XYZ file of N, CA, C and O in Angstrom:
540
model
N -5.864 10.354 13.761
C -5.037 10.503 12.582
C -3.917 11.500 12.855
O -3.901 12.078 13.942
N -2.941 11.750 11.901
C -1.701 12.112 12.125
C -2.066 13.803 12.156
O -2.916 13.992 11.285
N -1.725 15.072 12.842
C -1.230 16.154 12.458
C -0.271 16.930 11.951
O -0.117 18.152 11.959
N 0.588 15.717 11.340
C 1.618 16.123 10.736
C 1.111 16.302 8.289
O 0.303 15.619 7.660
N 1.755 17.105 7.917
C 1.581 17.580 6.301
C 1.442 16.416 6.139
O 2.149 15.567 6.683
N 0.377 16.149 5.253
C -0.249 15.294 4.326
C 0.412 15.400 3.119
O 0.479 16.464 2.504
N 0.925 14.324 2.724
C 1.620 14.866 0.794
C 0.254 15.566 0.293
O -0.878 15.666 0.768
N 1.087 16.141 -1.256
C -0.161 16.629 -1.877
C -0.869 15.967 -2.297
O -2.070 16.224 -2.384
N -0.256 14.782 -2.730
C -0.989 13.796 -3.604
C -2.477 12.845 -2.741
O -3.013 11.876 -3.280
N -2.859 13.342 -1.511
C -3.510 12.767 -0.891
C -4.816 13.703 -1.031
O -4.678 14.924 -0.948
N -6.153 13.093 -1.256
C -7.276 14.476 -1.654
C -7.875 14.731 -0.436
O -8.089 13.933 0.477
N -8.047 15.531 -0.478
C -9.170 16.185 0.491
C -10.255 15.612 0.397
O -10.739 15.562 1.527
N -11.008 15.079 -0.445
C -12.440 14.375 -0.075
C -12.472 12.940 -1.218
O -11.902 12.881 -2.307
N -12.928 12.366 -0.869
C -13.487 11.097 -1.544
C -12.146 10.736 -1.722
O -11.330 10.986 -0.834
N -11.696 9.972 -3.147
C -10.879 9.316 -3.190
C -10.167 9.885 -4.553
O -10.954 10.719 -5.000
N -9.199 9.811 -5.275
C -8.655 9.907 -6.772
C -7.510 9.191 -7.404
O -6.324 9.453 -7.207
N -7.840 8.544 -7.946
C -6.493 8.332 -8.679
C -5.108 8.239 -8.813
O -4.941 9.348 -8.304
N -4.083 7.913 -9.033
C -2.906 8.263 -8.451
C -1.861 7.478 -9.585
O -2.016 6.258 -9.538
N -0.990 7.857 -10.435
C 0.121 7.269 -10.735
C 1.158 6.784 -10.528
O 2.140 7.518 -10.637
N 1.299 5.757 -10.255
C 2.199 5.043 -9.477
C 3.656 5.313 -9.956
O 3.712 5.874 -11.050
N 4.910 5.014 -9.330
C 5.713 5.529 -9.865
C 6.022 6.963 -9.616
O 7.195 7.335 -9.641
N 5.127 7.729 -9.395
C 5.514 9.405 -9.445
C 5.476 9.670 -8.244
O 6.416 10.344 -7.822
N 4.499 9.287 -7.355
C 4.417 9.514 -5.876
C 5.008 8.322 -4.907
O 5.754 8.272 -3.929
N 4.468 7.642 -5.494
C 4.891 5.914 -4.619
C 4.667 5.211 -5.440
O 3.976 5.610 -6.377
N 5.222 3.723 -5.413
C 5.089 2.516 -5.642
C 4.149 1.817 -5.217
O 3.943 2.673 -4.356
N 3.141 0.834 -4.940
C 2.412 -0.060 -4.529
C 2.554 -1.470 -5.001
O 2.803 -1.902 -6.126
N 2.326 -2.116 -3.809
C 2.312 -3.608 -3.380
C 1.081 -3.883 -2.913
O 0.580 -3.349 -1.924
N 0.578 -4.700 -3.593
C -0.929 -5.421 -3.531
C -1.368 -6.686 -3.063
O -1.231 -7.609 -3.866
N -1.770 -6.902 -2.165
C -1.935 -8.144 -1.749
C -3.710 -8.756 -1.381
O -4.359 -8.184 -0.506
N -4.268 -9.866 -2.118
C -5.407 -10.016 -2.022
C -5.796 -10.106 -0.870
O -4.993 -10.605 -0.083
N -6.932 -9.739 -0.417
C -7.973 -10.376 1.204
C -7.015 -10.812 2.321
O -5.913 -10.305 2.529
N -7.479 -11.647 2.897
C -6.950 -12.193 4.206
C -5.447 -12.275 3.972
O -4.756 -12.129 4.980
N -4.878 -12.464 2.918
C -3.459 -12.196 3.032
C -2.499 -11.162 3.288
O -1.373 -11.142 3.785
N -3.667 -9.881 2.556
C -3.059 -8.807 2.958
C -2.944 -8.613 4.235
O -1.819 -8.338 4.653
N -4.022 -8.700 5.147
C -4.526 -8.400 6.019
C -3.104 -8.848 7.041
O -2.522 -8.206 7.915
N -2.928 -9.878 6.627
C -1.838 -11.151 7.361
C -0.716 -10.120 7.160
O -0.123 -9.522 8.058
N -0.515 -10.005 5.797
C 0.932 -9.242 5.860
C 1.244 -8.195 6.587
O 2.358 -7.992 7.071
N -0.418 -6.975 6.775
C 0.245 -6.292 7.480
C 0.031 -6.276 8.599
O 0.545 -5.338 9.209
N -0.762 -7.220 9.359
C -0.626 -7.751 10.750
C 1.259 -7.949 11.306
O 1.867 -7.677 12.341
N 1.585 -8.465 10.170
C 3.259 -9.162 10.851
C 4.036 -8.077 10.636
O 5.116 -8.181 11.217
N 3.824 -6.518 9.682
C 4.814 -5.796 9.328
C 4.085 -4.539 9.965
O 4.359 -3.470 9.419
N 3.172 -4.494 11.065
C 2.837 -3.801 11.927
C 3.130 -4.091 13.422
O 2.785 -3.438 14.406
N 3.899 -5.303 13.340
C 4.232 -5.982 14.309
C 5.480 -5.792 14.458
O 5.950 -5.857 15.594
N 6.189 -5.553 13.502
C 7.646 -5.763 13.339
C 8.209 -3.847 13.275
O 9.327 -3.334 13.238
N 7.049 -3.362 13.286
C 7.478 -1.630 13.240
C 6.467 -1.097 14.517
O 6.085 0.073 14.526
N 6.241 -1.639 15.126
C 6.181 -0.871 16.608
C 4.464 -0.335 16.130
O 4.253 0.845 16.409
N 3.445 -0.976 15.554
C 2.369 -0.295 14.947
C 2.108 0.687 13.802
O 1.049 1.108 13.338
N 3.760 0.998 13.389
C 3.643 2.186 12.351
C 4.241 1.545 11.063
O 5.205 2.123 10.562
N 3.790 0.462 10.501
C 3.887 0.319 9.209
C 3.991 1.224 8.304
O 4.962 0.899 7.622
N 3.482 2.304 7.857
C 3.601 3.590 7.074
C 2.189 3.495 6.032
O 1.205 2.899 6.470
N 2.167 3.812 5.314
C 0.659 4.108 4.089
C 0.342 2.810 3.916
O 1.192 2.010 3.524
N -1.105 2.396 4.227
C -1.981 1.139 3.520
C -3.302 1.644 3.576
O -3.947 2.207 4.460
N -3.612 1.207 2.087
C -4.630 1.693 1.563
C -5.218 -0.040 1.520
O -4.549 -1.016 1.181
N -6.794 -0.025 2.019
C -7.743 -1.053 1.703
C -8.594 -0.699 0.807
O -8.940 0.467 0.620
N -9.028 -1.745 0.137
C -10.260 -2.087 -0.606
C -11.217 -2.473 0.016
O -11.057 -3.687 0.137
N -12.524 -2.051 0.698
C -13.245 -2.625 1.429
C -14.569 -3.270 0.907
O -15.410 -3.644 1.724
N -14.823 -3.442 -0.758
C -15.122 -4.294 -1.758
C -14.389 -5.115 -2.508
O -13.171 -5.281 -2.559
N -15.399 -5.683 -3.169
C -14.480 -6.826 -4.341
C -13.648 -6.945 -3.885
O -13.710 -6.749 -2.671
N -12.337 -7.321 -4.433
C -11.183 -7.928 -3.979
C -10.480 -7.840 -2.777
O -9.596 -8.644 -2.480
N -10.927 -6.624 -1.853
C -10.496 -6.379 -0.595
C -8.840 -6.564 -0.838
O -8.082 -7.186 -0.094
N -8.443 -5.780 -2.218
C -7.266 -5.491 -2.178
C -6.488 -4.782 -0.564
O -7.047 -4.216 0.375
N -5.269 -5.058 -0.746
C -4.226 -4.393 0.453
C -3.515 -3.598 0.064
O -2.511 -4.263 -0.191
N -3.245 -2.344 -0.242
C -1.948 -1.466 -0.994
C -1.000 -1.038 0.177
O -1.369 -0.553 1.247
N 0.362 -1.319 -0.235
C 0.922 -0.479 0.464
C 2.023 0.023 -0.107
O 2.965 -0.560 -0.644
N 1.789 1.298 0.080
C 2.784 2.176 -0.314
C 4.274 2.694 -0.139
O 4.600 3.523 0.711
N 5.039 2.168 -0.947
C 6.757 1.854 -0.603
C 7.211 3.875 -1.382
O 6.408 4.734 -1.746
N 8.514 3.919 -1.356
C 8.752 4.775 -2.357
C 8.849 5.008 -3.506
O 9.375 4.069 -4.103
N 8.571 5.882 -4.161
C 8.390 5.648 -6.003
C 10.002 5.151 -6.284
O 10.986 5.508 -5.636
N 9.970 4.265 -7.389
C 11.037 3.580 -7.898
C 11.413 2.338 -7.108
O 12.052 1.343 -7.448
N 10.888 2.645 -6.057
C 11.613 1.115 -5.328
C 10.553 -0.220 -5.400
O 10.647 -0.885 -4.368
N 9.808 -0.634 -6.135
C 9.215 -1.793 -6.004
C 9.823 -2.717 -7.371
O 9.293 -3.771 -7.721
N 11.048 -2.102 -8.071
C 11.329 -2.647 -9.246
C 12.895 -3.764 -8.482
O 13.544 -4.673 -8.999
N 13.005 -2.956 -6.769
C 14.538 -3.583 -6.556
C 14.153 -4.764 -6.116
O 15.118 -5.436 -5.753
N 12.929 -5.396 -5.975
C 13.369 -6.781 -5.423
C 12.395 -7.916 -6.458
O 11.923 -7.544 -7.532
N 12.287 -8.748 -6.134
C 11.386 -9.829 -7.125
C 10.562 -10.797 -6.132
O 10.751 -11.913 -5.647
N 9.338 -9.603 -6.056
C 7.988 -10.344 -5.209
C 7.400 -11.570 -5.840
O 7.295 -11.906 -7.019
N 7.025 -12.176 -4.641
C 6.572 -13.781 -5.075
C 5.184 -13.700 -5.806
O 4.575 -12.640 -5.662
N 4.675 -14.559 -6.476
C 3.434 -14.873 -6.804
C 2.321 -14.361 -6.063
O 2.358 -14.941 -4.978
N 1.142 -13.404 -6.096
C 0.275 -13.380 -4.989
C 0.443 -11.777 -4.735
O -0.395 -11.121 -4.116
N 1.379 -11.350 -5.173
C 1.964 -9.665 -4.855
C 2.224 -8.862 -6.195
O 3.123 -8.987 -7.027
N 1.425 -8.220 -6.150
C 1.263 -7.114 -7.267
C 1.909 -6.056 -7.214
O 1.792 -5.350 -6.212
N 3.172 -5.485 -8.793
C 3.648 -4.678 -8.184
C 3.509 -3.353 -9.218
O 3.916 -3.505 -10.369
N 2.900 -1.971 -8.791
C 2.589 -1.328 -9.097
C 3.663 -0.134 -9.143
O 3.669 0.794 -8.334
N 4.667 -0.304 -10.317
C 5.585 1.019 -10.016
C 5.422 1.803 -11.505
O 4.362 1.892 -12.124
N 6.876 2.413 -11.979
C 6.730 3.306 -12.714
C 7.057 1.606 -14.130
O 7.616 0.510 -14.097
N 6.315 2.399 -15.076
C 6.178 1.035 -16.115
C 6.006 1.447 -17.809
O 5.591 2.510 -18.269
N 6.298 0.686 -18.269
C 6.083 1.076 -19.830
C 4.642 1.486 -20.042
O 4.340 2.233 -20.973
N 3.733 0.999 -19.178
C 2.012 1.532 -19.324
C 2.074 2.000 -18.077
O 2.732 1.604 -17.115
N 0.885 3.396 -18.256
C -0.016 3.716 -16.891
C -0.584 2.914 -15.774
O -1.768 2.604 -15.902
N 0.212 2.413 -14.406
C -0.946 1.740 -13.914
C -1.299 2.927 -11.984
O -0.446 3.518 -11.322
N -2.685 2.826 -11.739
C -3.361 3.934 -11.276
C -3.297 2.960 -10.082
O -3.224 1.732 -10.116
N -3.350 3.964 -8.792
C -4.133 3.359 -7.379
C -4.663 4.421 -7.076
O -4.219 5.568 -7.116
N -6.173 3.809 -6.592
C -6.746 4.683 -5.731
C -6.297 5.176 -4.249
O -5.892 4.387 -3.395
N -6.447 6.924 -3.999
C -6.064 7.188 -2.943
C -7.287 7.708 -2.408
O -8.212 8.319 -2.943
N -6.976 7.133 -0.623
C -8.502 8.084 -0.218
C -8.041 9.687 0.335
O -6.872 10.071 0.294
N -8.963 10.365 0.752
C -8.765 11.629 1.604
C -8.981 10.697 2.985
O -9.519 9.599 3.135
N -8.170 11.834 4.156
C -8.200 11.261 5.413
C -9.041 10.919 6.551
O -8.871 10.368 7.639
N -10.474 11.693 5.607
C -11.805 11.906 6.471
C -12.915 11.659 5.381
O -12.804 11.666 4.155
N -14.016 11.437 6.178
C -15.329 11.065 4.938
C -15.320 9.892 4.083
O -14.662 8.852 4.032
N -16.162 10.352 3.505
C -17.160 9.292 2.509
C -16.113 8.566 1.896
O -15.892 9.370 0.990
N -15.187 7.527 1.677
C -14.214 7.545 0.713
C -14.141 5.939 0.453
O -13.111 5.283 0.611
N -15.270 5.458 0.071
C -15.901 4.064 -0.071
C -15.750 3.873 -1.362
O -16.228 4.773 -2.052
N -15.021 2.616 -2.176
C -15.032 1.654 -1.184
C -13.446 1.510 -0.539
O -13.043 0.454 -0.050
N -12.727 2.598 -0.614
C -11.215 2.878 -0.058
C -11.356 3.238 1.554
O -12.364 3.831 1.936
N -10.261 2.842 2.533
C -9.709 3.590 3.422
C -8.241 3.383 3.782
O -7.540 2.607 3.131
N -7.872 3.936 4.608
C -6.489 4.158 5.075
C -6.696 3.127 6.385
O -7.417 3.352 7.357
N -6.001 2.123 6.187
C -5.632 0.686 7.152
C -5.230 1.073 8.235
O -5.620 0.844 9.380
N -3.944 2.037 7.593
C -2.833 2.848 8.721
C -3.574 3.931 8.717
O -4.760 3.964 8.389
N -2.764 5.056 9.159
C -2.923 6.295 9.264
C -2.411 6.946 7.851
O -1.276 6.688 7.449
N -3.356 7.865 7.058
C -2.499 8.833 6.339
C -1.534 8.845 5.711
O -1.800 7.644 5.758
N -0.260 9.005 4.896
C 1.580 9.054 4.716
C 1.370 10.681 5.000
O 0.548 11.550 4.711
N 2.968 10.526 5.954
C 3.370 11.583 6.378
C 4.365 12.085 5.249
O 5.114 11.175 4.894
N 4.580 13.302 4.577
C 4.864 13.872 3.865
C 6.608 13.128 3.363
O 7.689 13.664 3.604
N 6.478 12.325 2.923
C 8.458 11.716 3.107
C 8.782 9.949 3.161
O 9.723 9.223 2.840
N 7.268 9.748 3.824
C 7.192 8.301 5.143
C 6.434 7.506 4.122
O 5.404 7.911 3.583
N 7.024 6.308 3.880
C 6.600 5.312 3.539
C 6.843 3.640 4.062
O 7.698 3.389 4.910
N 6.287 2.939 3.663
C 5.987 1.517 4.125
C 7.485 0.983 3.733
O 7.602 1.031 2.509
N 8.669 0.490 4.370
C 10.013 0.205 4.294
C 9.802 -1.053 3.354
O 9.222 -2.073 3.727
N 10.300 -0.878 2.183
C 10.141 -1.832 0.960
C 10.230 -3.024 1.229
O 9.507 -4.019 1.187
N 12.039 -2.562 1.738
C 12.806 -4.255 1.967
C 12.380 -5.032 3.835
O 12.983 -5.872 4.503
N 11.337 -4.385 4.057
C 11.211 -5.301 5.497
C 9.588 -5.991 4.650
O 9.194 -7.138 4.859
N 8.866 -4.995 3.722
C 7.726 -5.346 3.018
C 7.775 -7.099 2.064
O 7.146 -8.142 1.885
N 9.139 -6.296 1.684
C 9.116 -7.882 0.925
C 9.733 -9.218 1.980
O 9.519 -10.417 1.799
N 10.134 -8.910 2.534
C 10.522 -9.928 3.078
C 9.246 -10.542 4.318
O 9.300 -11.574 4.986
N 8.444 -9.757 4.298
C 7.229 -10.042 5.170
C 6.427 -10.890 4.249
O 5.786 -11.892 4.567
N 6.587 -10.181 2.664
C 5.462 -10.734 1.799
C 6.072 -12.175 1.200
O 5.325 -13.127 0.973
N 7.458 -12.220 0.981
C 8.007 -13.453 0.900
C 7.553 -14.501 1.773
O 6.973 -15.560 1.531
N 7.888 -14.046 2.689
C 7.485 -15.244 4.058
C 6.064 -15.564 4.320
O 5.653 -16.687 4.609
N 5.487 -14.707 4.222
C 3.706 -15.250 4.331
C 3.205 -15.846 2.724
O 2.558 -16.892 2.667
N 3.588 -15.042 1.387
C 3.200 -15.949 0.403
C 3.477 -16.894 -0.006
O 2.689 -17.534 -0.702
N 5.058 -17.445 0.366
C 5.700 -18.941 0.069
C 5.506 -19.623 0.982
O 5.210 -20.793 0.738
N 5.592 -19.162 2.452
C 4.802 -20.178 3.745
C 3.812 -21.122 2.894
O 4.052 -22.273 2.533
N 2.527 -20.297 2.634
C 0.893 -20.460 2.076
C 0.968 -20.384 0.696
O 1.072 -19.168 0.531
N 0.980 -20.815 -0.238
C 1.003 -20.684 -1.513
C -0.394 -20.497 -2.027
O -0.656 -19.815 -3.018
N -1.417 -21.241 -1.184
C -2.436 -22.292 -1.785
C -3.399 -21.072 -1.442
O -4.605 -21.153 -1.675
């Protein structure tokens, strides 16, 4: 894992909560799709995609974390959930970088204090794999 500052917003143990919008944005992508997406946008950044958070139950959600405000600039396809700042509260779980932090972990490594998942290479990864596959 990284030795570089951890935002604050990242806990020290288990996992907590997080308001989207204030720290980051999130993009959600179910199971094997996620997985897909960030196979191709770990591919396309030299291994360093930036913050993804898994679900390693139920839905085996994919999060990945863009910058706060920016998941409102583009218009994700069907299949992609977008978690920014909104007329209602909506929460993602964050893990800490070590331990127990089930059923969450960090896909990638950590976010480095600044560093996030590049929106517009995100959507255009998530465009192309969810309209490829619809079904």
């Amino acid at each position: 894992m990284t030795t570089e500052k951890l935002p604050d917003w990242v806990p020290a143990s288990g996992h907590q909560l997080r308001l989207t919008g204030v720290h980051f944005d999130a993009i959600r992508v179910r199971g094997v799709r996620g997985e897909a997406v960030l196979h191709h946008l770990a591919t396309l950044t030299d291994g360093a995609p930036g913050p993804v958070v898994r679900e390693v139950a139920g839905g085996r959600w994919t999060y990945f974390l863009i910058p706060p405000g920016t998941s409102y600039d583009f218009d994700w396809p069907p299949g992609a959930t977008c978690f920014g700042p909104a007329a209602r509260d909506q929460y993602v779980g964050i893990p800490a970088p070590h331990g127990n932090t089930y059923p969450l972990h960090w896909r990638c490594d950590p976010p480095v204090e600044g560093k996030f998942v590049d929106p517009e290479l995100l959507h255009m990864v998530i465009t192309a794999q969810l309209c490829r596959d619809p079904g």
